[in-house]
GROMACS .gro file of C-alpha atoms in nm:
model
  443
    1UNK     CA    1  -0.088   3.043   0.678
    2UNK     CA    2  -0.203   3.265   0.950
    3UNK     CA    3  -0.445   3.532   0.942
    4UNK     CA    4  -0.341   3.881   1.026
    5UNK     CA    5  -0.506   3.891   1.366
    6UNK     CA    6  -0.367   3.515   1.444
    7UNK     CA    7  -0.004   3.675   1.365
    8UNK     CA    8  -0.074   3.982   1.521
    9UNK     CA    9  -0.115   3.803   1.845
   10UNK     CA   10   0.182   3.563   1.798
   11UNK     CA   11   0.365   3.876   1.763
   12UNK     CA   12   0.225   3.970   2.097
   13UNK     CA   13   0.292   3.633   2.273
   14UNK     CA   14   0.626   3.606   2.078
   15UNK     CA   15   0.693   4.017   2.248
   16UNK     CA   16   0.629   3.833   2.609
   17UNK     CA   17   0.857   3.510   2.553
   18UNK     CA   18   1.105   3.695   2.449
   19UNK     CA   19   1.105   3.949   2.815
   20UNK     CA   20   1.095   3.660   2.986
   21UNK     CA   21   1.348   3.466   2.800
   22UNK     CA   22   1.587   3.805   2.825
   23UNK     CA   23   1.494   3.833   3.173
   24UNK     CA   24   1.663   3.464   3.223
   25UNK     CA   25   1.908   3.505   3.037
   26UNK     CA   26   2.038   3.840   3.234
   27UNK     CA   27   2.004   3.679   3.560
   28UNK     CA   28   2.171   3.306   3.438
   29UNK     CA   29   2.445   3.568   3.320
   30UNK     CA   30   2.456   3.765   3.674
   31UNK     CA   31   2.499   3.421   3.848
   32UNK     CA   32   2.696   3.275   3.601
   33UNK     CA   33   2.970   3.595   3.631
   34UNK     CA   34   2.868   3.611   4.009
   35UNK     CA   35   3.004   3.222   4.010
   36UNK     CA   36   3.303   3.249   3.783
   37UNK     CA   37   3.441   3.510   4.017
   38UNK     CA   38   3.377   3.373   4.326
   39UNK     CA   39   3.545   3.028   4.197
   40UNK     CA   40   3.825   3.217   4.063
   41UNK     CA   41   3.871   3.421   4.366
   42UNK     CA   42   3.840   3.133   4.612
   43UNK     CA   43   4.115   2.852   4.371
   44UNK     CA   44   4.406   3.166   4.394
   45UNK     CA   45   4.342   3.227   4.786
   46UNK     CA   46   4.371   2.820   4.851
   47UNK     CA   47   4.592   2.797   4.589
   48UNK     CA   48   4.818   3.076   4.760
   49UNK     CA   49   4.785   2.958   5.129
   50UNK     CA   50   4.882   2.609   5.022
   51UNK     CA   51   5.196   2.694   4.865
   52UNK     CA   52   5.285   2.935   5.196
   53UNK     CA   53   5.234   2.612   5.392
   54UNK     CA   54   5.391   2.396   5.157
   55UNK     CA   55   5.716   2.604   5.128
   56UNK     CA   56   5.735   2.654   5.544
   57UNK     CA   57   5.657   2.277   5.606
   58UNK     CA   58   5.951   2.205   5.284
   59UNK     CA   59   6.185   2.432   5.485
   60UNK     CA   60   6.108   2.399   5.857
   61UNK     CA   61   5.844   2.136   5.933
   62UNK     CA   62   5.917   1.830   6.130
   63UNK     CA   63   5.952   1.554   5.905
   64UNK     CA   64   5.786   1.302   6.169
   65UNK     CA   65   5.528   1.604   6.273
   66UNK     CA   66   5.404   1.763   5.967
   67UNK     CA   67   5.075   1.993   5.901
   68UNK     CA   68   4.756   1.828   5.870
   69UNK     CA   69   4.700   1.731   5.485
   70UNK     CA   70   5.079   1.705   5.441
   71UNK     CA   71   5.391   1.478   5.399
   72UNK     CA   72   5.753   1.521   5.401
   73UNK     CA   73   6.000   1.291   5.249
   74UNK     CA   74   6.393   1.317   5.300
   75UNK     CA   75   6.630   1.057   5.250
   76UNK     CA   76   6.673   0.884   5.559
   77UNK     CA   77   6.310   0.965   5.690
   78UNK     CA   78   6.067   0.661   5.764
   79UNK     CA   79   5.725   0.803   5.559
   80UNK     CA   80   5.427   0.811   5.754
   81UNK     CA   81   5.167   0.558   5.774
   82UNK     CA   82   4.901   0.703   5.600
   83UNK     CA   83   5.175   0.855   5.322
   84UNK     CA   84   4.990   0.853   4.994
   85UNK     CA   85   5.150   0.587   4.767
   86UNK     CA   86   5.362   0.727   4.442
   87UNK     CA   87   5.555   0.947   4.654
   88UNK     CA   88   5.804   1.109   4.681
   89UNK     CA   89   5.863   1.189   4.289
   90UNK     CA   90   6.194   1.116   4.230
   91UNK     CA   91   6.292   1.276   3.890
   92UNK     CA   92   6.211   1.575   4.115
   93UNK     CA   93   6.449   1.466   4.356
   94UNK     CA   94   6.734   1.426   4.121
   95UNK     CA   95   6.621   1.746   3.958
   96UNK     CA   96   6.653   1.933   4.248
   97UNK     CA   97   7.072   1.787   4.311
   98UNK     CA   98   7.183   1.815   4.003
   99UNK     CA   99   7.054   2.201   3.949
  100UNK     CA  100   7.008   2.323   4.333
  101UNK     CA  101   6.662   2.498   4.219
  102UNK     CA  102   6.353   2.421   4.377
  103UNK     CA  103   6.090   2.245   4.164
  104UNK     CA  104   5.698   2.285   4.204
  105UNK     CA  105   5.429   2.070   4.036
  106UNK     CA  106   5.085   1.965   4.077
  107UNK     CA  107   5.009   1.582   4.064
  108UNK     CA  108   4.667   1.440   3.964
  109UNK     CA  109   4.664   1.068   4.127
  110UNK     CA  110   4.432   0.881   4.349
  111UNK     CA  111   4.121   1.031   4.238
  112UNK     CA  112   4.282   1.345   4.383
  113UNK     CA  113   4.516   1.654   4.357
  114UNK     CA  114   4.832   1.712   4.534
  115UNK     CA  115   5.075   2.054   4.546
  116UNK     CA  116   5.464   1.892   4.539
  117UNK     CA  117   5.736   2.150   4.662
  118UNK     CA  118   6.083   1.987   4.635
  119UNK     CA  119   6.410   2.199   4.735
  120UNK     CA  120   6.714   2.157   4.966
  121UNK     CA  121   6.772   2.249   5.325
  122UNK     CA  122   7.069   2.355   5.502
  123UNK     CA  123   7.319   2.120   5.450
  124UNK     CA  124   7.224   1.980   5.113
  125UNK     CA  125   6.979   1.743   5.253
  126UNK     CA  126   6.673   1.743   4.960
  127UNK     CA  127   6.319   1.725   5.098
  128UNK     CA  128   6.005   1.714   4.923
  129UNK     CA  129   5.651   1.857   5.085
  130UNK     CA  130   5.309   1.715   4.956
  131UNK     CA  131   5.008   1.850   5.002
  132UNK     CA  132   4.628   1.649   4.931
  133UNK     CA  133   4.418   1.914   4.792
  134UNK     CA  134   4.057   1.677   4.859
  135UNK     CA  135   3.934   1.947   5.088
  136UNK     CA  136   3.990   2.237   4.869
  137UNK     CA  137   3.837   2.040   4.581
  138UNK     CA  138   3.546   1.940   4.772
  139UNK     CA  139   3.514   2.341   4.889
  140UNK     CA  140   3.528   2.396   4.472
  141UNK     CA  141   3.259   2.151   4.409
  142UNK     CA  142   3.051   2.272   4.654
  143UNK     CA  143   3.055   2.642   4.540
  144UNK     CA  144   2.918   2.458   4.193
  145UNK     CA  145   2.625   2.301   4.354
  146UNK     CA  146   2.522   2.583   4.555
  147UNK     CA  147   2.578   2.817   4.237
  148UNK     CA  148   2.366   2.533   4.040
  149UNK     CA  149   2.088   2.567   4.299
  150UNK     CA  150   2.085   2.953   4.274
  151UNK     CA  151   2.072   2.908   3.889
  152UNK     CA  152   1.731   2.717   3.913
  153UNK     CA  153   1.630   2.923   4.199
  154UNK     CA  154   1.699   3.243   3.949
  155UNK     CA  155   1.551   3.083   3.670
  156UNK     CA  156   1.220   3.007   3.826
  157UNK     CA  157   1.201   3.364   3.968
  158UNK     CA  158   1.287   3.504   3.587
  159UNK     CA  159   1.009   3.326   3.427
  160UNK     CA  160   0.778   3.449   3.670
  161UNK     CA  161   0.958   3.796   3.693
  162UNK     CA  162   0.966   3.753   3.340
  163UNK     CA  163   0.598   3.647   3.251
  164UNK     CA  164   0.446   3.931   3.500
  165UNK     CA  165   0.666   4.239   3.308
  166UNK     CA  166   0.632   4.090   2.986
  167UNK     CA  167   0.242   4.067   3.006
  168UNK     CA  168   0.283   4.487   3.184
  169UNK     CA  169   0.513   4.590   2.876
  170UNK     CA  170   0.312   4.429   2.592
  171UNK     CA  171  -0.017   4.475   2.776
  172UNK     CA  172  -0.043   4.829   2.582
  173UNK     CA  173   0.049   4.691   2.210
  174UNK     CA  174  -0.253   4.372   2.251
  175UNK     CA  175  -0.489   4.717   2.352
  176UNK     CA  176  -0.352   4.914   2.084
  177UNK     CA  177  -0.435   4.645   1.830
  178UNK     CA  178  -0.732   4.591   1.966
  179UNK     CA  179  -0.817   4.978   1.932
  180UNK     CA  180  -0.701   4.966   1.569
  181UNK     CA  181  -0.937   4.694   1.482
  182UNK     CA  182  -1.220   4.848   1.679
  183UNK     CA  183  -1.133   5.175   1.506
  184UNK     CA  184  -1.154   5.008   1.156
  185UNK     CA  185  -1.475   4.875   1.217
  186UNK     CA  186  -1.631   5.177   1.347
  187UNK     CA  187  -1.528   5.407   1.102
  188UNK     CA  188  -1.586   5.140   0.789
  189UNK     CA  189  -1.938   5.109   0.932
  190UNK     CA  190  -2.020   5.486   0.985
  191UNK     CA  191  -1.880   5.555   0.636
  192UNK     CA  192  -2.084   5.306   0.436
  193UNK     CA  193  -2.426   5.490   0.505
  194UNK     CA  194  -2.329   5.815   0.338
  195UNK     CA  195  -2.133   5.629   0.073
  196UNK     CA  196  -2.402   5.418  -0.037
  197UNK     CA  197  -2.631   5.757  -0.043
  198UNK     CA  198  -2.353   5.891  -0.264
  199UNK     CA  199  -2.281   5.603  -0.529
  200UNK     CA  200  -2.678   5.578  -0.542
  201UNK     CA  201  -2.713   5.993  -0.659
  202UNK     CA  202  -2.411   5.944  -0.842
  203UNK     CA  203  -2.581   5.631  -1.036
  204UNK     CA  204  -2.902   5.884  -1.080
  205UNK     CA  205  -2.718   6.116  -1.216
  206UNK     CA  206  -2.568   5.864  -1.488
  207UNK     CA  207  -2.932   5.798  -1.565
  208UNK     CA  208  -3.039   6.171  -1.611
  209UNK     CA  209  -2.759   6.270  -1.783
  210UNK     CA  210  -2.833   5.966  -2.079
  211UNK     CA  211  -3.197   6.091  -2.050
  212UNK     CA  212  -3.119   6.418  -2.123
  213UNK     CA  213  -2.831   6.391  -2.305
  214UNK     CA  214  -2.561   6.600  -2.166
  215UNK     CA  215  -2.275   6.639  -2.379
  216UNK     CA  216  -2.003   6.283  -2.382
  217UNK     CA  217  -1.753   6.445  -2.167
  218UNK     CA  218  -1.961   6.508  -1.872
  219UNK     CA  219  -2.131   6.170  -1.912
  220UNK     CA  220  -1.785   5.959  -1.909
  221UNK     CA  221  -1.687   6.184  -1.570
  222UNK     CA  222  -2.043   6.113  -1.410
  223UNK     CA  223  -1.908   5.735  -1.494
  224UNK     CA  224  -1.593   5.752  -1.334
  225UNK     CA  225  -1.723   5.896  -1.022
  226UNK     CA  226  -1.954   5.581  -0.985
  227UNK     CA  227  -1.673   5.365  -1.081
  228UNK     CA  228  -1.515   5.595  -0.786
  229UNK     CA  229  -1.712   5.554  -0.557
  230UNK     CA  230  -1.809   5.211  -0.588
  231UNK     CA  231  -1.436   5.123  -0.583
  232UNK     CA  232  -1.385   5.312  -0.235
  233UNK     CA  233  -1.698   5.102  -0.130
  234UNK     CA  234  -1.513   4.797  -0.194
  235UNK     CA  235  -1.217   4.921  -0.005
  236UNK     CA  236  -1.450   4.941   0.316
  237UNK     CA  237  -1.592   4.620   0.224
  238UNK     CA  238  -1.211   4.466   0.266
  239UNK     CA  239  -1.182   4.693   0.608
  240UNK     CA  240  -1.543   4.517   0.750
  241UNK     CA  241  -1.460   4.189   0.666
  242UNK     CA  242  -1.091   4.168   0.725
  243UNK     CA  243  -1.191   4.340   1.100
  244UNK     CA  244  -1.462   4.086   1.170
  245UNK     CA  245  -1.226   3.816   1.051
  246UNK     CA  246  -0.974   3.951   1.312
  247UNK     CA  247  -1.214   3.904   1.605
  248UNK     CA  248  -1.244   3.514   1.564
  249UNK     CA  249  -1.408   3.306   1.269
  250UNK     CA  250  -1.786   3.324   1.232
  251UNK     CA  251  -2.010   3.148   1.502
  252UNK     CA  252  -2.066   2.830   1.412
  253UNK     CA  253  -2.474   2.920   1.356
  254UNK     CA  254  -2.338   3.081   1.068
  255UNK     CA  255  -2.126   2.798   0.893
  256UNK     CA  256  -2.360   2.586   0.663
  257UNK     CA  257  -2.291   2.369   0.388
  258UNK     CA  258  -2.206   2.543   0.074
  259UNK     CA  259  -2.168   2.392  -0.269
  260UNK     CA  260  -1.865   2.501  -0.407
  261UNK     CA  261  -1.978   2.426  -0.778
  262UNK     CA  262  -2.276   2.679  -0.806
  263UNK     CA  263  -2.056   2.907  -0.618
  264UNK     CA  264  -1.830   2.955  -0.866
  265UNK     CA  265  -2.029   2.873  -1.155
  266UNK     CA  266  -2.243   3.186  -0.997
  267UNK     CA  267  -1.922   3.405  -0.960
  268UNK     CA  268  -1.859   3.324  -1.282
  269UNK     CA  269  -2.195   3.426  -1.414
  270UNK     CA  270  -2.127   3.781  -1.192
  271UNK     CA  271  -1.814   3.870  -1.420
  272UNK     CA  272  -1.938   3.783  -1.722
  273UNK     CA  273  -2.012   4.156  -1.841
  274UNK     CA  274  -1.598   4.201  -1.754
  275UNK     CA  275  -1.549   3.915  -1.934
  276UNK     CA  276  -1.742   3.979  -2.258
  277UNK     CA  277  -1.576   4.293  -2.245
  278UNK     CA  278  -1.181   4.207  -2.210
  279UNK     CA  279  -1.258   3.962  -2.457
  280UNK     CA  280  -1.174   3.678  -2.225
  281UNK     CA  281  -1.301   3.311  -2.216
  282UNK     CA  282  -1.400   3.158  -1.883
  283UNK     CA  283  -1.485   2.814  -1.855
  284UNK     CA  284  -1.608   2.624  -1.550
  285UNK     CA  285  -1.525   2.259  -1.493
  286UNK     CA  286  -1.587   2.031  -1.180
  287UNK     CA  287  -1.809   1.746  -1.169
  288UNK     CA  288  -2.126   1.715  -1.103
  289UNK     CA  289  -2.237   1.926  -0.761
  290UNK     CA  290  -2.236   1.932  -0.553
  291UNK     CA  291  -1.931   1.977  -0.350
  292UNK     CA  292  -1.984   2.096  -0.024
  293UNK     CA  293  -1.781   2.316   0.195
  294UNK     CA  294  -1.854   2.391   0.566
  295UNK     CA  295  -1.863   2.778   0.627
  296UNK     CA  296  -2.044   3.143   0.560
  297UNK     CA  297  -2.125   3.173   0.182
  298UNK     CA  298  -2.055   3.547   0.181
  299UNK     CA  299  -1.706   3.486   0.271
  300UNK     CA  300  -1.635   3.245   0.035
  301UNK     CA  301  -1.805   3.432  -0.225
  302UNK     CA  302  -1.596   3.732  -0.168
  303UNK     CA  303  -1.309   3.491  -0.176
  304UNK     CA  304  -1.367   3.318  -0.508
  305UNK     CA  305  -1.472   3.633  -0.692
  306UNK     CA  306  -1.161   3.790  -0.585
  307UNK     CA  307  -0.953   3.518  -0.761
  308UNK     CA  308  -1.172   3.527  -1.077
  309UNK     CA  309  -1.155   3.932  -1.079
  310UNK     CA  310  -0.758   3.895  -1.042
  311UNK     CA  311  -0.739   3.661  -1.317
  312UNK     CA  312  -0.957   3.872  -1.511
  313UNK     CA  313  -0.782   4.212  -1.466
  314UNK     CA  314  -0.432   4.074  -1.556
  315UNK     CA  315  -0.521   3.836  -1.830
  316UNK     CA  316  -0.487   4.048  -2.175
  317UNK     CA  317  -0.783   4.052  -2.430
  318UNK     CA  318  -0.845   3.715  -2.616
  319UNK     CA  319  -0.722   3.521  -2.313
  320UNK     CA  320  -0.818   3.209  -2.140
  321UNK     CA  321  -0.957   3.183  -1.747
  322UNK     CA  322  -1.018   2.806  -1.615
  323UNK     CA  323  -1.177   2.759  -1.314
  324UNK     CA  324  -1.210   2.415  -1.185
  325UNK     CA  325  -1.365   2.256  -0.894
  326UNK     CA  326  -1.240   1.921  -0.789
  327UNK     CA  327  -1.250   1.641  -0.496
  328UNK     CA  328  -0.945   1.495  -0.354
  329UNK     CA  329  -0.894   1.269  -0.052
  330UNK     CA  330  -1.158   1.416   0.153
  331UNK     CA  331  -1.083   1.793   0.071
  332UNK     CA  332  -1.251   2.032  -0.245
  333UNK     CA  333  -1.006   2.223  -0.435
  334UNK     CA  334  -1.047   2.540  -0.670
  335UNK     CA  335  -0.846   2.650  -0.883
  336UNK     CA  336  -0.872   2.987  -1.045
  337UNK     CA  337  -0.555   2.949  -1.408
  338UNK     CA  338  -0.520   3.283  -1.640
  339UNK     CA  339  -0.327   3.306  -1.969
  340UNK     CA  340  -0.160   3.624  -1.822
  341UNK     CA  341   0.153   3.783  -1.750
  342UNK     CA  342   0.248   3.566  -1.445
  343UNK     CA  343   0.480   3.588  -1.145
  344UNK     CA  344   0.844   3.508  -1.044
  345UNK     CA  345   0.766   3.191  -0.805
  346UNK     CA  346   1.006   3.318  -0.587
  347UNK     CA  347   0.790   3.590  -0.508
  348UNK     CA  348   0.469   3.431  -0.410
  349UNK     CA  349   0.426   3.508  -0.083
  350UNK     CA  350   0.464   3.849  -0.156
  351UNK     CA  351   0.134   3.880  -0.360
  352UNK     CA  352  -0.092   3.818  -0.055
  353UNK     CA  353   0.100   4.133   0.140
  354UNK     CA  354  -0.126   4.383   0.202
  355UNK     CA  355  -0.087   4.679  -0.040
  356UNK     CA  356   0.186   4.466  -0.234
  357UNK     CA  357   0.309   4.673  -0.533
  358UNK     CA  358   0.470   4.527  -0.826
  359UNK     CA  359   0.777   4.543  -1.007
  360UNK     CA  360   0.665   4.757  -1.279
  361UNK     CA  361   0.526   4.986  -0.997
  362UNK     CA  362   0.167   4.932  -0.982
  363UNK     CA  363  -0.031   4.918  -0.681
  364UNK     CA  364  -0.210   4.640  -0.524
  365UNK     CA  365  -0.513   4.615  -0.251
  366UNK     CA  366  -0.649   4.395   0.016
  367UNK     CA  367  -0.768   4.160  -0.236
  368UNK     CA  368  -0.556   3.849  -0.197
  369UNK     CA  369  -0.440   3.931   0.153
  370UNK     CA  370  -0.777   3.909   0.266
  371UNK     CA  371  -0.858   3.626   0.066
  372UNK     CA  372  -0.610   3.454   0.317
  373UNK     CA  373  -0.749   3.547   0.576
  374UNK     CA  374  -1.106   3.432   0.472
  375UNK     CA  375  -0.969   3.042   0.371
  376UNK     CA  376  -0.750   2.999   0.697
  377UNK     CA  377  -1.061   3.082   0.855
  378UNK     CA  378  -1.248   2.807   0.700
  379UNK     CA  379  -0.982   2.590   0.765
  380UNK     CA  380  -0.817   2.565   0.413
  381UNK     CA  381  -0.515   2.667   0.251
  382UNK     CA  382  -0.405   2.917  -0.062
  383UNK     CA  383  -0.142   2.852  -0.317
  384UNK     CA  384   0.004   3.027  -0.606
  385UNK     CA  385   0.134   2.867  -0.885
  386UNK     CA  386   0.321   3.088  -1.189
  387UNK     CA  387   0.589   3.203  -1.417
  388UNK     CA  388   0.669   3.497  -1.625
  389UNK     CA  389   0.498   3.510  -1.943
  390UNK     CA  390   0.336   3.171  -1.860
  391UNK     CA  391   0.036   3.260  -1.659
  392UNK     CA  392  -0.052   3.201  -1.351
  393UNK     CA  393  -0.282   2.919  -1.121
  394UNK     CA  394  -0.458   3.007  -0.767
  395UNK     CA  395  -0.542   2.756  -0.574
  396UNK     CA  396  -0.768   2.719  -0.249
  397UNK     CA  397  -0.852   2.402  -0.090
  398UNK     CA  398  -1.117   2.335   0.189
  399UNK     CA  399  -1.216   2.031   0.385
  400UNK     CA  400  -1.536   1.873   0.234
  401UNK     CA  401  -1.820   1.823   0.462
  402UNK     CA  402  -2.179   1.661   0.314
  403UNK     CA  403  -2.508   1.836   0.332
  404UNK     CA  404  -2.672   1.938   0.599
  405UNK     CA  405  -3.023   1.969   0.672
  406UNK     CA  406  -3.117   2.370   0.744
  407UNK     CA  407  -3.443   2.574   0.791
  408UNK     CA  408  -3.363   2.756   0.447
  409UNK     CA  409  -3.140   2.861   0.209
  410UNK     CA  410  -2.807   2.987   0.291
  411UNK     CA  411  -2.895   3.347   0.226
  412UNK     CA  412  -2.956   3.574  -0.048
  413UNK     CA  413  -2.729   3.548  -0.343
  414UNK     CA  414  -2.542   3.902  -0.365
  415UNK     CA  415  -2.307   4.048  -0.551
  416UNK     CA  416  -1.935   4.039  -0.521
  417UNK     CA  417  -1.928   4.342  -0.357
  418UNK     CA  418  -2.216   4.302  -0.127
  419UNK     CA  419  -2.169   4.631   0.037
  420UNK     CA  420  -2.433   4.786  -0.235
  421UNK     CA  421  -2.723   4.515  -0.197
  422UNK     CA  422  -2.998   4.645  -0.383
  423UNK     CA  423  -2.846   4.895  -0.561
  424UNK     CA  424  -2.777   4.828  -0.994
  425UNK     CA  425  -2.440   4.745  -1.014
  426UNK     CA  426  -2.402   4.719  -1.379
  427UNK     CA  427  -2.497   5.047  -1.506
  428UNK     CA  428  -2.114   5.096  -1.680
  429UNK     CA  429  -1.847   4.914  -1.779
  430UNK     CA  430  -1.596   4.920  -1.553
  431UNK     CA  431  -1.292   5.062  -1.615
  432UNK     CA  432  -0.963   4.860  -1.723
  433UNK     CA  433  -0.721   5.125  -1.632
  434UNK     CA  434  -0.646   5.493  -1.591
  435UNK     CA  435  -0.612   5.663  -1.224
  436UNK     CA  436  -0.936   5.541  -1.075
  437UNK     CA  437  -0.861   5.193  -1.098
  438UNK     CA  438  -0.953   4.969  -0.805
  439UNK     CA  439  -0.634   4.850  -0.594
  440UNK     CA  440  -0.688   4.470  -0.669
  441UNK     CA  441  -0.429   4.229  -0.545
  442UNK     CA  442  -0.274   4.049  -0.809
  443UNK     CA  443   0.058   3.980  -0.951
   0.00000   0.00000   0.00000
């Protein structure tokens, strides 16, 4: 699987093959016409002025003189030393006595061509004019080669004419990506200041309106908005990470060892409150940690809490969520299995399209597109596994590396959504439904 920025620039590269690969195939075309009419031009011109000559020299020419290149045979006529052997044709003779007609035909015989006139001169007396064609052919053949030697000659200036206006045409797509992704990042990061100022009043106002009581209606609005906001903070969180992912994977100072077992048995612990309240069991089950990964914890946290919040959000209440964490031939493997409605296998692929929207019409985030983005970026792969009405299984494997040594700890352990560090993040249940809902990726 590729990452969005990987494709992007495939697309890119792909945009500049294909110029160039036009821009040969236009001028193979041009020299390939160019050489078909030339060829076809220069065959009827010999073609003609042999059969001129050959009908003159079958009438009039000197049977002991003839034209260079040809031979004349009448009956009493001593053939020429260097006469050709097989000739004359005599079924052509005998044609040409019994019906008076002249006959024409060209003869394919020692590793040559010949043009054979046959007719009768004054008098009745038949003669029959051959003509060797090995000059002509040779002419031909030449043509080829010097047509085959343009070809390369053309190809070699397409794939440079090629590479130099392919790299001038696409040059302003790879900038305008590159200003899109610059743009993302700018405006994600100037928006999180003020929207972390706003989910924190809006979280204070939560607070003072339990204090003092304000009537339910205003209280369950002053929820939503956090549930709101926070949701929209999320939605920048995708933006930051999926535009850092798309400048290059994280410098390798920032790749430590991370033990995928307390990882998830930690994302795990996160959800519980959504848990407890869909009415969902979640079970862990790997062996004992740990089972290290090489890469940046925050990614991979953001990665396996998005599979456990998509399993939670479309398994029903009194459901079943297994996570397990195993070790196989030098790679670890999660697996993230839900009780819920499932997927059409055939559609897989499409669940990890950005802003994929189901069947029944709902609407779908970053969530598991990014998620790609963050494994191929540690080197792993993501599968999906599922049928309708038979659950579904996400899987995500990684190379294993052992522990390293390191000055400290990884790194604080944040939230999921790290984007509000510091700031309560369990203040109200959040919601299952109804228009506010966060755009998760799912099935």
């Amino acid at each position: 699987m590729k990452s969005s920025a990987d494709a992007e620039w495939a697309a890119v590269r792909r945009a500049r093959l294909r110029i160039a690969v036009i821009t040969g195939v236009i001028i193979t075309l041009l020299i390939t016409v160019a050489g078909g009419v030339s060829h076809t031009v220069m065959v009827g011109a010999q073609n003609d002025q042999v059969w001129r000559e050959l009908r003159y020299g079958a009438a009039y020419g000197d049977l002991s003189s003839p034209p260079v290149c040809t031979w004349l045979y009448a009956p009493g006529a001593t053939p020429l030393a260097n006469a050709p052997a097989g000739f004359p044709v005599r079924a052509d003779v005998d044609r040409v006595l019994r019906t008076h007609e002249p006959v024409e035909r060209t003869v394919r015989r020692n590793h040559t061509q010949y043009l054979v006139r046959t007719q009768l001169r004054a008098g009745g007396k038949p003669v029959q004019a051959v003509f060797d064609m090995r000059f002509q052919l040779a002419d031909r053949d030449h043509l080829w080669t010097a047509l085959g030697v343009a070809e390369l000659v053309g190809l070699l200036a397409a794939a440079v004419t090629g590479a130099v206006l392919g790299r001038r045409a696409v040059a302003p797509l790879a900038e305008a990506l590159a200003r899109q992704r610059r743009f993302v990042t700018d405006a994600s990061h100037e928006l999180r200041t003020p929207l972390t100022l706003v989910y924190t009043r809006a979280q204070v106002l939560v607070r003072q309106a339990d204090a003092e009581e304000l009537p339910g209606p205003h209280r369950e609005g002053l929820v939503r908005l956090v549930g709101s906001v926070g949701r929209l903070g999320d939605v920048l969180d995708d933006l930051l990470l999926s535009a850092s992912l798309a400048t290059g994977p994280a410098r390798r100072s920032e790749h430590r060892p991370v033990d995928l077992v307390e990882l998830a048995r930690s994302v795990v612990a996160e959800e519980s409150d959504r848990a407890r309240e869909g009415r969902l069991t979640v079970v862990v089950e790997s062996p004992p940690p740990p089972l290290s990964v090489d890469g940046v914890e925050s990614a991979l946290r953001r990665a396996v809490g998005e599979l456990l919040s998509n399993a939670i959000t479309h398994t029903p209440a009194g459901g079943r969520i297994e996570v397990s964490v195993t070790r196989s031939g030098g790679s670890v493997g999660l697996s993230v299995s839900d009780t819920g409605p499932g997927f059409d296998l055939a559609g897989a692929e499409r669940l990890f399209q950005r802003f994929h929207r189901a069947g029944d019409g709902g609407r779908y985030g970053l969530g598991l597109a990014l998620l790609r983005e963050v494994v191929t970026h540690h080197g792993g792969t993501v599968a999906a596994e599922g049928r309708p009405g038979s659950g579904a299984r996400f899987t995500i494997t990684f190379p294993e590396c052992g522990p390293r040594p390191g000055p400290g700890p990884a790194g604080p352990v944040g939230a999921a959504r790290g984007w509000r560090a510091g700031v309560p993040q369990r203040v109200h249940p959040r919601p299952a439904d109804g228009p506010d809902q966060r755009a998760e990726s799912g099935r």
